[in-house]
């Protein structure tokens, strides 16, 4: 039986993609070419519209490949809006689907919503990870933490990566404070060392106890890394993290949240 994919491009079948990139000259060129299919009058009107909204000169889209990435991504949304309000041969839904396909085929780390808005690409496994974490916080003890974690996906959808990291940290901090009662008022490396470490010292037998101590070191590292994106009173907001760092901090934070919740279950069981 011949189960080879029929009629598909070689690169789509046999070339394995690496991690998604932030930009692609090929993607820009492909989007430029579909816009050049518009009637000349529509191209002129669209160029003027982009110039008025972006503040940059787009001459028959020949320089769309040279726009800064933020302007390029903004232009995609603005083009969708232009097409939605113009009686032209390129339908906005067709443009949206084309751009979505180009992003996928050229392995760029963005996706488009149904109205042409561009968002950072978050894969299905990541989304399931967050949903599973929230669902696992069913205890009434963790209502505040669950509310924090439910803000992660909306923050990512809004491209607010700094907020996504902050609410992940807030969720972990809420569980940390609940599980340790009145012993701590914040989640920090000193609190992990002085409050959590003694609390779990006798929770496991070797080698699990040795492994847990190493995990505490890793947890403290995550806390220290996430602290850079928290807002200090009286200080300006730090710049948002790069997408790859934000996704890593949120993913690891969700794992630590699940672990803390499991530790709390053990604490509760041992105290019963």
PDB file of C-alpha atoms in Angstrom, residues 127-147 149-150 171 175 254-266:
ATOM      1  CA  UNK A 127      -2.726  25.919  25.667  1.00  0.00           C
ATOM      2  CA  UNK A 128      -3.677  22.501  27.043  1.00  0.00           C
ATOM      3  CA  UNK A 129      -0.949  22.850  29.661  1.00  0.00           C
ATOM      4  CA  UNK A 130      -2.458  26.098  30.938  1.00  0.00           C
ATOM      5  CA  UNK A 131      -6.020  24.768  30.816  1.00  0.00           C
ATOM      6  CA  UNK A 132      -5.023  21.620  32.689  1.00  0.00           C
ATOM      7  CA  UNK A 133      -3.275  23.680  35.349  1.00  0.00           C
ATOM      8  CA  UNK A 134      -6.336  25.879  35.914  1.00  0.00           C
ATOM      9  CA  UNK A 135      -8.662  22.871  35.975  1.00  0.00           C
ATOM     10  CA  UNK A 136      -6.418  21.180  38.542  1.00  0.00           C
ATOM     11  CA  UNK A 137      -6.872  24.018  41.014  1.00  0.00           C
ATOM     12  CA  UNK A 138     -10.315  22.879  42.037  1.00  0.00           C
ATOM     13  CA  UNK A 139      -9.785  23.408  45.756  1.00  0.00           C
ATOM     14  CA  UNK A 140     -11.554  26.366  47.309  1.00  0.00           C
ATOM     15  CA  UNK A 141      -8.175  27.194  48.869  1.00  0.00           C
ATOM     16  CA  UNK A 142      -6.912  28.224  45.445  1.00  0.00           C
ATOM     17  CA  UNK A 143      -9.705  30.444  44.114  1.00  0.00           C
ATOM     18  CA  UNK A 144      -7.417  33.486  43.894  1.00  0.00           C
ATOM     19  CA  UNK A 145      -4.670  31.496  42.172  1.00  0.00           C
ATOM     20  CA  UNK A 146      -7.146  30.070  39.662  1.00  0.00           C
ATOM     21  CA  UNK A 147      -8.363  33.572  38.830  1.00  0.00           C
ATOM     22  CA  UNK A 149      -4.046  31.786  35.882  1.00  0.00           C
ATOM     23  CA  UNK A 150      -7.244  32.340  33.924  1.00  0.00           C
ATOM     24  CA  UNK A 171      -0.884  32.392  40.788  1.00  0.00           C
ATOM     25  CA  UNK A 175      -0.635  28.978  46.299  1.00  0.00           C
ATOM     26  CA  UNK A 254       2.331  26.372  35.199  1.00  0.00           C
ATOM     27  CA  UNK A 255       4.379  23.279  36.048  1.00  0.00           C
ATOM     28  CA  UNK A 256       5.476  24.788  39.368  1.00  0.00           C
ATOM     29  CA  UNK A 257       1.877  25.715  40.167  1.00  0.00           C
ATOM     30  CA  UNK A 258       0.781  22.107  39.678  1.00  0.00           C
ATOM     31  CA  UNK A 259       3.648  20.884  41.871  1.00  0.00           C
ATOM     32  CA  UNK A 260       2.835  23.360  44.642  1.00  0.00           C
ATOM     33  CA  UNK A 261      -0.800  22.260  44.577  1.00  0.00           C
ATOM     34  CA  UNK A 262       0.296  18.628  44.933  1.00  0.00           C
ATOM     35  CA  UNK A 263       2.572  19.547  47.831  1.00  0.00           C
ATOM     36  CA  UNK A 264      -0.327  21.320  49.499  1.00  0.00           C
ATOM     37  CA  UNK A 265      -2.423  18.155  49.168  1.00  0.00           C
ATOM     38  CA  UNK A 266       0.333  16.210  50.925  1.00  0.00           C
TER      39      UNK A 266
END
